[in-house]
Coordinates of C-alpha atoms and ligand atoms in Angstrom, one line a residue:
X1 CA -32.7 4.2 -20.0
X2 CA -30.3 6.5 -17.9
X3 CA -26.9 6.2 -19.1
X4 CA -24.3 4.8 -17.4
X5 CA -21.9 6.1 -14.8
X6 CA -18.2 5.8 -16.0
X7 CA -15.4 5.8 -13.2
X8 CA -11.8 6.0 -14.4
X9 CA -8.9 4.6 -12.4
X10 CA -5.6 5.7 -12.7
X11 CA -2.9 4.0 -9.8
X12 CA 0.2 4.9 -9.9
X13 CA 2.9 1.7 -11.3
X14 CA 3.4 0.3 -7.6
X15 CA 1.8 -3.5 -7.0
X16 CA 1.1 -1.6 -3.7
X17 CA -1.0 1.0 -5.8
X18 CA -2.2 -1.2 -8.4
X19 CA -4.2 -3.9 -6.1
X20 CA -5.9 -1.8 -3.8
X21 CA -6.9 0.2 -7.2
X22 CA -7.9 -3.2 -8.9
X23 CA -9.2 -4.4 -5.3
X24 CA -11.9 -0.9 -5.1
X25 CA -12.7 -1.8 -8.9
X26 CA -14.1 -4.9 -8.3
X27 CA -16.1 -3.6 -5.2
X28 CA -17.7 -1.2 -7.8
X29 CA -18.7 -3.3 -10.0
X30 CA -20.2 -5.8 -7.5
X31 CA -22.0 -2.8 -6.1
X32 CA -24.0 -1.8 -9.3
X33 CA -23.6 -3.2 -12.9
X34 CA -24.8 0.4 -13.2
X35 CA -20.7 1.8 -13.4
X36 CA -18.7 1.7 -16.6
X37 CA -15.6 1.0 -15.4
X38 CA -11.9 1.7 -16.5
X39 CA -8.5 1.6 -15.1
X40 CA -5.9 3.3 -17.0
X41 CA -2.2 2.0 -17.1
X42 CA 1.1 1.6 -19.1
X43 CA 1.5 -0.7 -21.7
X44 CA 3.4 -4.0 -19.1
X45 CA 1.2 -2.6 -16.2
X46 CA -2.1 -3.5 -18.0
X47 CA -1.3 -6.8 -19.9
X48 CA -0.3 -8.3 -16.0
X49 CA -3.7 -7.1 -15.0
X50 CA -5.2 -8.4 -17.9
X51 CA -5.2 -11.9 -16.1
X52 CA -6.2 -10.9 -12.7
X53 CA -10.1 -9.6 -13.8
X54 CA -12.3 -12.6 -13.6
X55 CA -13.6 -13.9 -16.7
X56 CA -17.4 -12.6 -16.3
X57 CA -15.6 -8.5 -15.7
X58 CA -16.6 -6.0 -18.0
X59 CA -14.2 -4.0 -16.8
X60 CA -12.0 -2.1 -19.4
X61 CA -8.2 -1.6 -19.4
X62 CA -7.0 1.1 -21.4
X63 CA -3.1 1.6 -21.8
X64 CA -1.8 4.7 -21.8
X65 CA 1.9 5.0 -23.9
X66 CA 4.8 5.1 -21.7
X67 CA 8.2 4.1 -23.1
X68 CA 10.9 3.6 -19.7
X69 CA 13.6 4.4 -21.6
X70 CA 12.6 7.5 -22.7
X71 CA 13.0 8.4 -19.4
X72 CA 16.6 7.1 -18.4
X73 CA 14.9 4.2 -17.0
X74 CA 16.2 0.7 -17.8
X75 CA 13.6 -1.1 -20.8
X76 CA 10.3 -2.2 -20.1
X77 CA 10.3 -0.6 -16.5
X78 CA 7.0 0.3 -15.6
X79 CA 6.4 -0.9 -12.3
X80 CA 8.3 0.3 -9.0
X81 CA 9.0 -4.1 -8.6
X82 CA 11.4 -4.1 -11.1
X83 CA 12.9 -0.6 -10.1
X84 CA 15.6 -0.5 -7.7
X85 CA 14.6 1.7 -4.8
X86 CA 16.9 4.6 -5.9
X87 CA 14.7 5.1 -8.8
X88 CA 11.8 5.5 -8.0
X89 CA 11.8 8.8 -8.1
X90 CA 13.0 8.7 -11.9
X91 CA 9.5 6.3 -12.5
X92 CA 7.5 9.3 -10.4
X93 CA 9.4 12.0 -12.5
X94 CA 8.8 9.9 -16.2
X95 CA 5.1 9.9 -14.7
X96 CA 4.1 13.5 -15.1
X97 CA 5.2 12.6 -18.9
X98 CA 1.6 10.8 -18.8
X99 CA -0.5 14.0 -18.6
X100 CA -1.4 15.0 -21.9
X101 CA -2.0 11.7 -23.1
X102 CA -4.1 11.3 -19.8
X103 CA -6.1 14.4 -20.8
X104 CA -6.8 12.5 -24.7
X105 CA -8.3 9.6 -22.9
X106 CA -10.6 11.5 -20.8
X107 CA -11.4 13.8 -23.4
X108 CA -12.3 10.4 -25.9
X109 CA -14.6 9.1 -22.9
X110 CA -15.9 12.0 -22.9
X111 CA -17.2 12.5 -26.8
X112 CA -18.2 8.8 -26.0
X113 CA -20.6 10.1 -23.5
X114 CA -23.3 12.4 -23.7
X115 CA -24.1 12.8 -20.4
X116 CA -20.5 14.6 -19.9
X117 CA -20.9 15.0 -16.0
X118 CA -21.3 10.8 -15.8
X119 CA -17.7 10.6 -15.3
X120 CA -15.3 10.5 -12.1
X121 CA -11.8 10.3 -11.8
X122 CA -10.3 8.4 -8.7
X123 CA -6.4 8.4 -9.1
X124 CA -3.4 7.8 -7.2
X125 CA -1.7 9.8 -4.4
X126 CA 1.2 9.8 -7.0
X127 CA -1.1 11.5 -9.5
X128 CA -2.0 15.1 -8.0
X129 CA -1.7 16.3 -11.4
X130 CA -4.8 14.4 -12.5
X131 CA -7.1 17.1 -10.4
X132 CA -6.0 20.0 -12.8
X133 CA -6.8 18.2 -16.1
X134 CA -10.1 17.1 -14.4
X135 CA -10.6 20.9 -13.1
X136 CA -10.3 21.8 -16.7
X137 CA -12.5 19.8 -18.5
X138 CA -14.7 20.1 -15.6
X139 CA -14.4 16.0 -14.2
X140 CA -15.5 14.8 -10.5
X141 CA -12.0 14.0 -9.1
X142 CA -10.8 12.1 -6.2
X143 CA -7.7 10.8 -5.1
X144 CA -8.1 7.5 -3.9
X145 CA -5.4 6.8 -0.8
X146 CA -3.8 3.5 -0.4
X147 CA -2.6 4.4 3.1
X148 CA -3.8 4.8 6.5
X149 CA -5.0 8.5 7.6
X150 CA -2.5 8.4 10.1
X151 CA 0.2 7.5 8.2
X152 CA -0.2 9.6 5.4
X153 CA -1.2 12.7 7.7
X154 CA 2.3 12.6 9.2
X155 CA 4.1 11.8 5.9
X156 CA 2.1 14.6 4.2
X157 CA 2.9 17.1 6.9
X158 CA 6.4 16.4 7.0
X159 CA 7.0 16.9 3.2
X160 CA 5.1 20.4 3.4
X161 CA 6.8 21.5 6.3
X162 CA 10.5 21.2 5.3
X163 CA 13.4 20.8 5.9
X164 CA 13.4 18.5 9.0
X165 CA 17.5 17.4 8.7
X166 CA 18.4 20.7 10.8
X167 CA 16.2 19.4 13.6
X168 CA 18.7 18.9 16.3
X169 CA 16.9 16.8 18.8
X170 CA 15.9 13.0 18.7
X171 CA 12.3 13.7 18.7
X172 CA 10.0 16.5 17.7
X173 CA 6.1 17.1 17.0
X174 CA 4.4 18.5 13.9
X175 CA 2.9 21.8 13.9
X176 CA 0.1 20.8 11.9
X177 CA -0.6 17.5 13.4
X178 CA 0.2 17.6 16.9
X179 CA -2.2 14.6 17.7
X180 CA 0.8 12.1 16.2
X181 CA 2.4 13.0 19.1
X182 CA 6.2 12.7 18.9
X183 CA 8.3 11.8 15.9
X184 CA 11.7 10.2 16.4
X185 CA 14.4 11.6 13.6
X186 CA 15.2 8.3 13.3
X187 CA 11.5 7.1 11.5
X188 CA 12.1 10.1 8.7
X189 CA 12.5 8.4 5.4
X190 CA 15.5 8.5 4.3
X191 CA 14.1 10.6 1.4
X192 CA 12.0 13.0 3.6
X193 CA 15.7 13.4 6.3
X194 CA 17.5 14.3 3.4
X195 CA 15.6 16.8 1.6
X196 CA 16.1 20.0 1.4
X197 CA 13.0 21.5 -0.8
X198 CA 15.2 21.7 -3.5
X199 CA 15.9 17.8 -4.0
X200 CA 14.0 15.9 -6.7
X201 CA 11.9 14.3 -4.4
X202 CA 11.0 17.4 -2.4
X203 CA 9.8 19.3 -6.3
X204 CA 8.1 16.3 -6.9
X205 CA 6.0 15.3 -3.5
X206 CA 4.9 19.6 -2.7
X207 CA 4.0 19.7 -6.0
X208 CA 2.2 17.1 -6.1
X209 CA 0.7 16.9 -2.6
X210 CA -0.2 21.1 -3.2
X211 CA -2.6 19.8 -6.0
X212 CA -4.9 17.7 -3.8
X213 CA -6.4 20.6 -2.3
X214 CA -8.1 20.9 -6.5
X215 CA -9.3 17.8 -6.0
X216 CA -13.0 17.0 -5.3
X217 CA -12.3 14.7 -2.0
X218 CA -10.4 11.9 -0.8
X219 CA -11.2 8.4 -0.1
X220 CA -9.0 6.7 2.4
X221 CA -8.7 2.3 2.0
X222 CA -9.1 2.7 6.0
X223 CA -11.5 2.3 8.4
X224 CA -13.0 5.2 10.4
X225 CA -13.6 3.4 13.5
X226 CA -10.4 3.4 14.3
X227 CA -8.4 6.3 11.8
X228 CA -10.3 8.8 12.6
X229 CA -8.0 11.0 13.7
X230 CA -5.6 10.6 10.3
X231 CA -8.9 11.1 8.3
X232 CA -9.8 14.2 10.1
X233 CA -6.4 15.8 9.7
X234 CA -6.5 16.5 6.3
X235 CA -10.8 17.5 6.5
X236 CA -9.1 20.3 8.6
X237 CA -6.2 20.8 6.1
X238 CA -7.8 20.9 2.5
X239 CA -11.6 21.5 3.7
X240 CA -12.4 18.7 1.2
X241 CA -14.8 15.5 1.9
X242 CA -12.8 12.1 3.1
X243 CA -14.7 9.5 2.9
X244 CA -13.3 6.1 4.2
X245 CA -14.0 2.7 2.5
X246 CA -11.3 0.4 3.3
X247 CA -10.8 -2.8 3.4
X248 CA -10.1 -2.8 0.2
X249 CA -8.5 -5.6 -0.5
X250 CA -8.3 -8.5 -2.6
X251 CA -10.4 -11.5 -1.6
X252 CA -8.2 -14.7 -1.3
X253 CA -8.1 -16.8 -4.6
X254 CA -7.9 -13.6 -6.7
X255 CA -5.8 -15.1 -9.6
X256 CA -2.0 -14.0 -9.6
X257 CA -3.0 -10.4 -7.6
X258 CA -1.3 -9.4 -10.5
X259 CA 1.7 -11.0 -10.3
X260 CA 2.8 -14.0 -10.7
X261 CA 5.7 -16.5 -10.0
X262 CA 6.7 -17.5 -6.4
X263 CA 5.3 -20.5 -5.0
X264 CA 2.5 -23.0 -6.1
X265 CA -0.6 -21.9 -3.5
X266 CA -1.3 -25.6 -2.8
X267 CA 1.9 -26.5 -1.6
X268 CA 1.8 -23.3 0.9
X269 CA -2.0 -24.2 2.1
X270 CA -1.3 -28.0 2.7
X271 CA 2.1 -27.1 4.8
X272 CA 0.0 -24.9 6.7
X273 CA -3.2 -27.2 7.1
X274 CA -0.3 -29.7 8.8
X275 CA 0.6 -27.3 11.2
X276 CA -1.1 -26.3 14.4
X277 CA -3.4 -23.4 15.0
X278 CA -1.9 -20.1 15.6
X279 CA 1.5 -21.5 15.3
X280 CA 3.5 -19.6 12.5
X281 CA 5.0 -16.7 11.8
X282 CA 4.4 -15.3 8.0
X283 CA 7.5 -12.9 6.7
X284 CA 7.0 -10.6 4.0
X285 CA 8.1 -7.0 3.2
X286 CA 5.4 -5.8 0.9
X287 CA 5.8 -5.9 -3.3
X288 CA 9.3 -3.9 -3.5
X289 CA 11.6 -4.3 -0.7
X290 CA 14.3 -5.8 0.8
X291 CA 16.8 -5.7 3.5
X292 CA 20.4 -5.6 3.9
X293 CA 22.3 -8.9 3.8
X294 CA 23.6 -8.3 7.4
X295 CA 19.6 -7.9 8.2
X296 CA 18.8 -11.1 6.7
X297 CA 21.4 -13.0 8.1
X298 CA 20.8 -11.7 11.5
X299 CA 17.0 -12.4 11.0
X300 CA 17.5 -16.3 9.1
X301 CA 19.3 -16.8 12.9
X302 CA 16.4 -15.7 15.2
X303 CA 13.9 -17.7 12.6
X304 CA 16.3 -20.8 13.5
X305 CA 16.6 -19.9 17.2
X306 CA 13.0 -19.1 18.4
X307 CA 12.4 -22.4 16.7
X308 CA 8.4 -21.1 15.6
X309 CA 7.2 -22.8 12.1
X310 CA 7.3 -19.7 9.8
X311 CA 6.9 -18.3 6.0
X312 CA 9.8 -16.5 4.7
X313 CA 9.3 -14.5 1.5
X314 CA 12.9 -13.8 0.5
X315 CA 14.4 -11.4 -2.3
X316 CA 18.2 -10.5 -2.7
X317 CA 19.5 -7.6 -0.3
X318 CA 19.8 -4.5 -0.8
X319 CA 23.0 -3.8 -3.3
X320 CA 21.8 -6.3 -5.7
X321 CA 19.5 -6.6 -8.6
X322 CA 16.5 -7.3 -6.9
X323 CA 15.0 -9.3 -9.9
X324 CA 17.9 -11.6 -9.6
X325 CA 18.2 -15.2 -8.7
X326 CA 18.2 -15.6 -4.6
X327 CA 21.8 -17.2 -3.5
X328 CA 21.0 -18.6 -0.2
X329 CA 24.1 -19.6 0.5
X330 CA 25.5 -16.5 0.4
X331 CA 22.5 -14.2 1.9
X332 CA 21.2 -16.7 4.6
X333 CA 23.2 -18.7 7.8
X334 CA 25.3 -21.8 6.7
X335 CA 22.9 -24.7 6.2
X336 CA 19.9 -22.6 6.9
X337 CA 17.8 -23.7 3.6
X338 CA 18.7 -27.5 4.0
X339 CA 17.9 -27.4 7.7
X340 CA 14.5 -25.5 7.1
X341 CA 13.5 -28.3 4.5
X342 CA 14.8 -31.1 6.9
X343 CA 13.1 -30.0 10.0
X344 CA 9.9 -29.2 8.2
X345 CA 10.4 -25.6 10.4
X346 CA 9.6 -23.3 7.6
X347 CA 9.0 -22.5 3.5
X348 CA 11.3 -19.9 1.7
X349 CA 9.4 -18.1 -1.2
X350 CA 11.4 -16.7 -3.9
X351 CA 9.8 -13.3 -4.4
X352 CA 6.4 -13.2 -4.1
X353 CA 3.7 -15.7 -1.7
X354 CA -0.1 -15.8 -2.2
X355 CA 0.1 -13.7 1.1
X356 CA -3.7 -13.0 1.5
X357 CA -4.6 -17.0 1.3
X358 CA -1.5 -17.3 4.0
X359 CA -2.7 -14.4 6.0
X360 CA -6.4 -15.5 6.3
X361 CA -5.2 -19.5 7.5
X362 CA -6.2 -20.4 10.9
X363 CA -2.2 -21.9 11.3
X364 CA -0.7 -17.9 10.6
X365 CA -0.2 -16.7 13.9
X366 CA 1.6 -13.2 13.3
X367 CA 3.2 -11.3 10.7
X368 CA 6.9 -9.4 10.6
X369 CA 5.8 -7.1 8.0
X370 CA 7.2 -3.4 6.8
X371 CA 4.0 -1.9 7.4
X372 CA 2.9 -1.4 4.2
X373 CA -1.0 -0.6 4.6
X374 CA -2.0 -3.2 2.5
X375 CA -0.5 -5.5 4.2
X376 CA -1.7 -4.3 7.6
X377 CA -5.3 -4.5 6.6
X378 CA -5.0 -7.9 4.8
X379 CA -3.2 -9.1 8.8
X380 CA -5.7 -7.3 10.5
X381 CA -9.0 -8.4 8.3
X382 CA -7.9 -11.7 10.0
X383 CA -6.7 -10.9 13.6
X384 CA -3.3 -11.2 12.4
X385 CA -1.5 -9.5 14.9
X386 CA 2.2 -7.7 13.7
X387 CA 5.9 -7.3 13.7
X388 CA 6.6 -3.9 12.5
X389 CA 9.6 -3.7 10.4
X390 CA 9.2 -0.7 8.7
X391 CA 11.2 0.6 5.8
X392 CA 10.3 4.0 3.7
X393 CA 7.6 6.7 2.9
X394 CA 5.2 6.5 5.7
X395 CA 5.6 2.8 6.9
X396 CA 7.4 4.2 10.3
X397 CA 3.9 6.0 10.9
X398 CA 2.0 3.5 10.1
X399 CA 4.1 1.1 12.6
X400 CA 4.3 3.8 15.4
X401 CA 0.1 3.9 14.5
X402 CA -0.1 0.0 15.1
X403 CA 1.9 -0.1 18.2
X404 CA 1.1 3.5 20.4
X405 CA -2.4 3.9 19.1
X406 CA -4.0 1.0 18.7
X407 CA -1.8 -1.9 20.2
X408 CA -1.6 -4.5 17.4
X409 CA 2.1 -3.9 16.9
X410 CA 5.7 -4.8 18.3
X411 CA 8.2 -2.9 16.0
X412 CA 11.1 -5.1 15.5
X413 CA 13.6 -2.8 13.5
X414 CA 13.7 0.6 11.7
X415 CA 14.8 0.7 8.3
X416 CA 16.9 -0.9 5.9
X417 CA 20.4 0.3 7.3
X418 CA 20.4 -0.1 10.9
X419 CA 21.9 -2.6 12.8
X420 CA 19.8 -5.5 14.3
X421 CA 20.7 -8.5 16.5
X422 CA 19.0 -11.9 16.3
X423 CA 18.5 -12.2 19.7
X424 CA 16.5 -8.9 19.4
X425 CA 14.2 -10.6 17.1
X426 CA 13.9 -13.8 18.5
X427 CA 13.0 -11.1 22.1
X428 CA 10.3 -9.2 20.1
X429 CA 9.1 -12.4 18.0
X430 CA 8.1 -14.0 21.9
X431 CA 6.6 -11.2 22.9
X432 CA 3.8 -11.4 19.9
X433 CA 3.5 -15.0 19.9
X434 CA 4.1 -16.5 23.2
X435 CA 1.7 -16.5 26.0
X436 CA 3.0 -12.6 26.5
X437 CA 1.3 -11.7 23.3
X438 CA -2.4 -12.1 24.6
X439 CA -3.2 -8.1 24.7
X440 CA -1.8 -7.7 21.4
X441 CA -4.2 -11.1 20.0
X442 CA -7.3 -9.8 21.4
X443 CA -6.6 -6.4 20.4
X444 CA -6.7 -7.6 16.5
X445 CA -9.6 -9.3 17.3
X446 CA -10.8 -6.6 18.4
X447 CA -9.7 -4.2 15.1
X448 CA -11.1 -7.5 13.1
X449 CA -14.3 -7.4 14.3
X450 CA -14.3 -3.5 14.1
X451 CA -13.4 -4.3 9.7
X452 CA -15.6 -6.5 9.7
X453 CA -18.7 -4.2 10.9
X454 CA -17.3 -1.7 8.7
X455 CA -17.9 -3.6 5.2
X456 CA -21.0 -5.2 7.2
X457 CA -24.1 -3.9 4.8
X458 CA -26.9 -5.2 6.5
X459 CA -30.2 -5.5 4.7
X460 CA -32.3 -7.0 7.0
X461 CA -31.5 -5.3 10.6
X462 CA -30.7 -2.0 8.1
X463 CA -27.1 -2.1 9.4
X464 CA -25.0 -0.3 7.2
X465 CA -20.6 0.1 8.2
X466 CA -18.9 3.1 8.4
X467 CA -17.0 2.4 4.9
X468 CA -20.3 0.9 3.4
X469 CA -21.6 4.5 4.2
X470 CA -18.0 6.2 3.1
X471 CA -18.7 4.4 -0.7
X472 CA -22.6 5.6 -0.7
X473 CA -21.7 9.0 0.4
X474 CA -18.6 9.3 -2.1
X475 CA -20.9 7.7 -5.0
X476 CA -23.8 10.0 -4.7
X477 CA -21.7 13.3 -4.5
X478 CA -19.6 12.2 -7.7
X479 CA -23.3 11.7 -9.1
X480 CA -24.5 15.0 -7.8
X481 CA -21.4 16.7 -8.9
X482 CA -23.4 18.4 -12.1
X483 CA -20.5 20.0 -13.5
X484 CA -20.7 20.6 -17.0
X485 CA -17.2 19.2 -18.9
X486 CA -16.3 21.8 -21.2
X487 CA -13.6 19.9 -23.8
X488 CA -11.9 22.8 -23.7
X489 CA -8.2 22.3 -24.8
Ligands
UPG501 O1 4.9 -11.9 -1.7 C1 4.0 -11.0 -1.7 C2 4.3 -9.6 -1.5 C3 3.3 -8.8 -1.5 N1 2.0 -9.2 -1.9 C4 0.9 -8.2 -1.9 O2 1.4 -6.9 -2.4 C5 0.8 -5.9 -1.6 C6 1.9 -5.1 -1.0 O3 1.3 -3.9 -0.5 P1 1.9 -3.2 0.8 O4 1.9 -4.1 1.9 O5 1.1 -2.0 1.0 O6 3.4 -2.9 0.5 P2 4.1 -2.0 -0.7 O7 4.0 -2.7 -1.9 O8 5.4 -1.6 -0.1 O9 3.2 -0.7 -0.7 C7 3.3 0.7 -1.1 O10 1.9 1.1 -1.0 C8 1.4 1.1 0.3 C9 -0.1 1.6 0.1 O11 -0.2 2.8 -0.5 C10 2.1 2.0 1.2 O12 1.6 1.8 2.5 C11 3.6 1.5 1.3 O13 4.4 2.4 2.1 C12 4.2 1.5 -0.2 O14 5.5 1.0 -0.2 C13 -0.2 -6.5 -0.6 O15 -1.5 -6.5 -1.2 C14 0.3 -8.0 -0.5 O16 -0.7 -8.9 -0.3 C15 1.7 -10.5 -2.1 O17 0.6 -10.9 -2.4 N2 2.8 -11.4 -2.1

């Protein structure tokens, strides 16, 4: 019997990272129960995922050691959720710590196989590294992008083309990627305005970003149909295969999406079965941030005053420790939680909704999200047209992607320290979801139906997606790839 083909994934600590990763998992193992399949993570990382696999998976976690406070990270941090943003560049740093017990885990798979070329590395943006240690013992190896072509084309340009806080003017192009068209220096993250090439983050990210080019290809969770022009960007730039394969995303009812708490899913699905179609807005900024108190009390007002039903997931502002308790009378408008319950307007979620199962309800009628590409795929698998918000890394692409490029998007605010006025909001929040707002509806209908023809795999008219072809292509050249793994040390 031919022997098995094992795929090792490695995301980086980020719920963002970790679900798509667990999300593209899954899709492999539905695809053939011919795949061994592993995902390698730290020690809290894989006993929260642990639960999320249904009970009939086979497959395997393996834990890799990491201890947080070897690291001058706080205990037990392992995950960018319970990281306050101004560390997560420590977490990235402690990562690279991870290499030579990564290369002991491949090398172990590897004695466990004698087929040695039956193996292929997909890891994390985060993870560059990963391609020299599979370079070495002679491992297919892709990285396995969470973001949108676009998006990360622009972020990955700017980070290789510093320093950008000289640039005088409001606006400026890339050399490299002139197709984004203009960039305002106000949607730099702050890390990427700031850095001079000798800042932690700027060692980190061209390091890290300069390894790709060793790696065997990219697969993008987008959709060619309408990224193209992100995907081909870096075709151009590293002369490696892209293959996209996106969605990849969690189907609703995946257990915790590996992580828990929040809100009870049945109370959040009958609230919105009692409200009328296309009637609420859903507010959520992705699995790590927050906003400013002023922010969120200037937002709690337009919720009130454009009087829609909505879904508010809260989390304390920035400035405070974002895993503790929510104090909503001092981060929200006077009365504002009683009058929500009262009125029946709205639900606030501590922390963390079931925000697929909310997305995908017939009642959801946009979403004020940061622009997170997880989240954009999971609103736009369903129509879900959005309220940009966005906050860091490559969210302000992704947004200025959504709004000039393919008209799904009204961007609300831009970042976590500028000033915003509720009647703004309340402005932008109309626009969207008021008569106003038919382009931008039928144009995510019309990126819906483009998703959905992507994952469409046909067997009877022989219809086969763009991403259904991306995952065949990307699965038969990590089969081809003959190379012979050489344990050297
Ligand atoms: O209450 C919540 C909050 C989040 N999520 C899920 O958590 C994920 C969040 O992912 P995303 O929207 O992409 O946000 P981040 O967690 O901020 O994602 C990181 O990873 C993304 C993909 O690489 C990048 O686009 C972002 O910039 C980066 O911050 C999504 O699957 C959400 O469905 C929930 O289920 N419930």
């Amino acid at each position: 019997m031919a022997e098995k083909q094992s795929i090792v994934l490695f995301p980086f600590m980020a719920q963002g990272h970790i679900i798509p990763f667990l999300a593209l998992a899954l899709n492999l193992e539905q695809k053939s129960k011919n795949y061994n399949i592993i995902i390698i993570n730290t020690p809290h990382n894989i006993q929260k995922l642990q639960p999320s696999l249904p009970p009939n998976s086979s497959i395997k976690l393996i834990t890799i050691p990491f201890i947080s406070s070897d690291h001058n990270l706080p205990p037990n941090t392992e995950n960018t959720d319970t990281v306050p943003y101004n560390l997560v560049i420590k977490l990235l740093q402690a990562s690279l710590s991870l290499q030579s017990p990564f290369k002991n885990i491949i090398k172990n798979i590897l004695t466990q196989q004698p087929q040695k070329h039956k193996l292929c590395i997909i890891s994390d943006i985060f993870f560059g590294w990963t391609s020299i240690v599979a370079k070495e013992l002679g491992v297919f190896h892709v990285v396995f992008s969470g973001c949108s072509g676009f998006g990360l084309a622009c972020y990955y340009s700017l980070w290789m083309n510093l320093p950008h806080r000289f640039t005088n003017s409001d606006d400026f192009s890339l050399s490299d990627f002139p197709e984004a068209r203009l960039i305002q220096r106000n949607q730099l993250p702050n890390n990427i305005s700031q850095a001079d090439g000798f800042d932690d983050w700027s060692i980190f990210q061209r390091k890290n970003l300069s390894n790709w080019v060793n790696s065997d290809g990219i697969l993008f969770n987008s959709v060619s149909d309408f990224d193209s022009v992100g995907l081909n960007y870096f075709v151009k730039k590293l002369q490696i295969p892209v293959w996209s394969i996106g969605p990849v995303v969690l189907s609703t009812g995946n257990g915790s999406r590996g992580k828990g708490g929040g809100v009870n899913p049945k109370i959040i699905k009958a609230w919105l079965d009692s409200k009328p179609l296309n009637s609420v807005l859903f507010v959520c900024f992705g699995s790590m941030n927050t906003i400013s108190s002023e922010q969120m009390m200037q937002l709690g007002i337009a919720l009130e005053k454009s009087g829609n039903f909505f879904i508010w997931v809260v989390r304390p502002p920035i400035g405070f420790d974002i895993n503790s308790e929510f104090k909503p009378e001092e981060w929200l408008p006077l009365g504002f939680m009683e009058k929500t319950v009262e009125t029946g307007k709205g639900i606030i979620v501590n922390d963390w909704a079931p925000q697929v199962e909310i997305l995908s309800h017939g009642s959801v009628s946009a979403f004020l999200s940061h622009c997170g590409w997880n989240s954009v795929l999971e609103s736009l698998s369903y129509g879900v047209p959005i309220l940009g918000w966005p906050m860091a890394a490559e969210q302000f692409f992704n947004c200025k992607f959504l709004e000039e490029e393919i008209g799904v998007c009204v961007e609300v605010a831009r970042g976590k320290s500028c000033e915003v006025k509720y009647e703004d909001i309340v402005e932008k929040i109309e626009l969207v979801m008021s008569e106003s707002g038919v382009k931008i509806r039928e144009n995510a209908c019309k990126i819906k139906d483009m998703i959905r023809n992507a994952v469409r795999d046909d067997n009877e008219d022989g219809f086969k997606g763009s991403s259904v072809r991306g995952i065949d292509e990307f699965l038969s050249a990590a089969e081809k790839s003959n190379k012979a793994a050489t344990l050297s040390e």
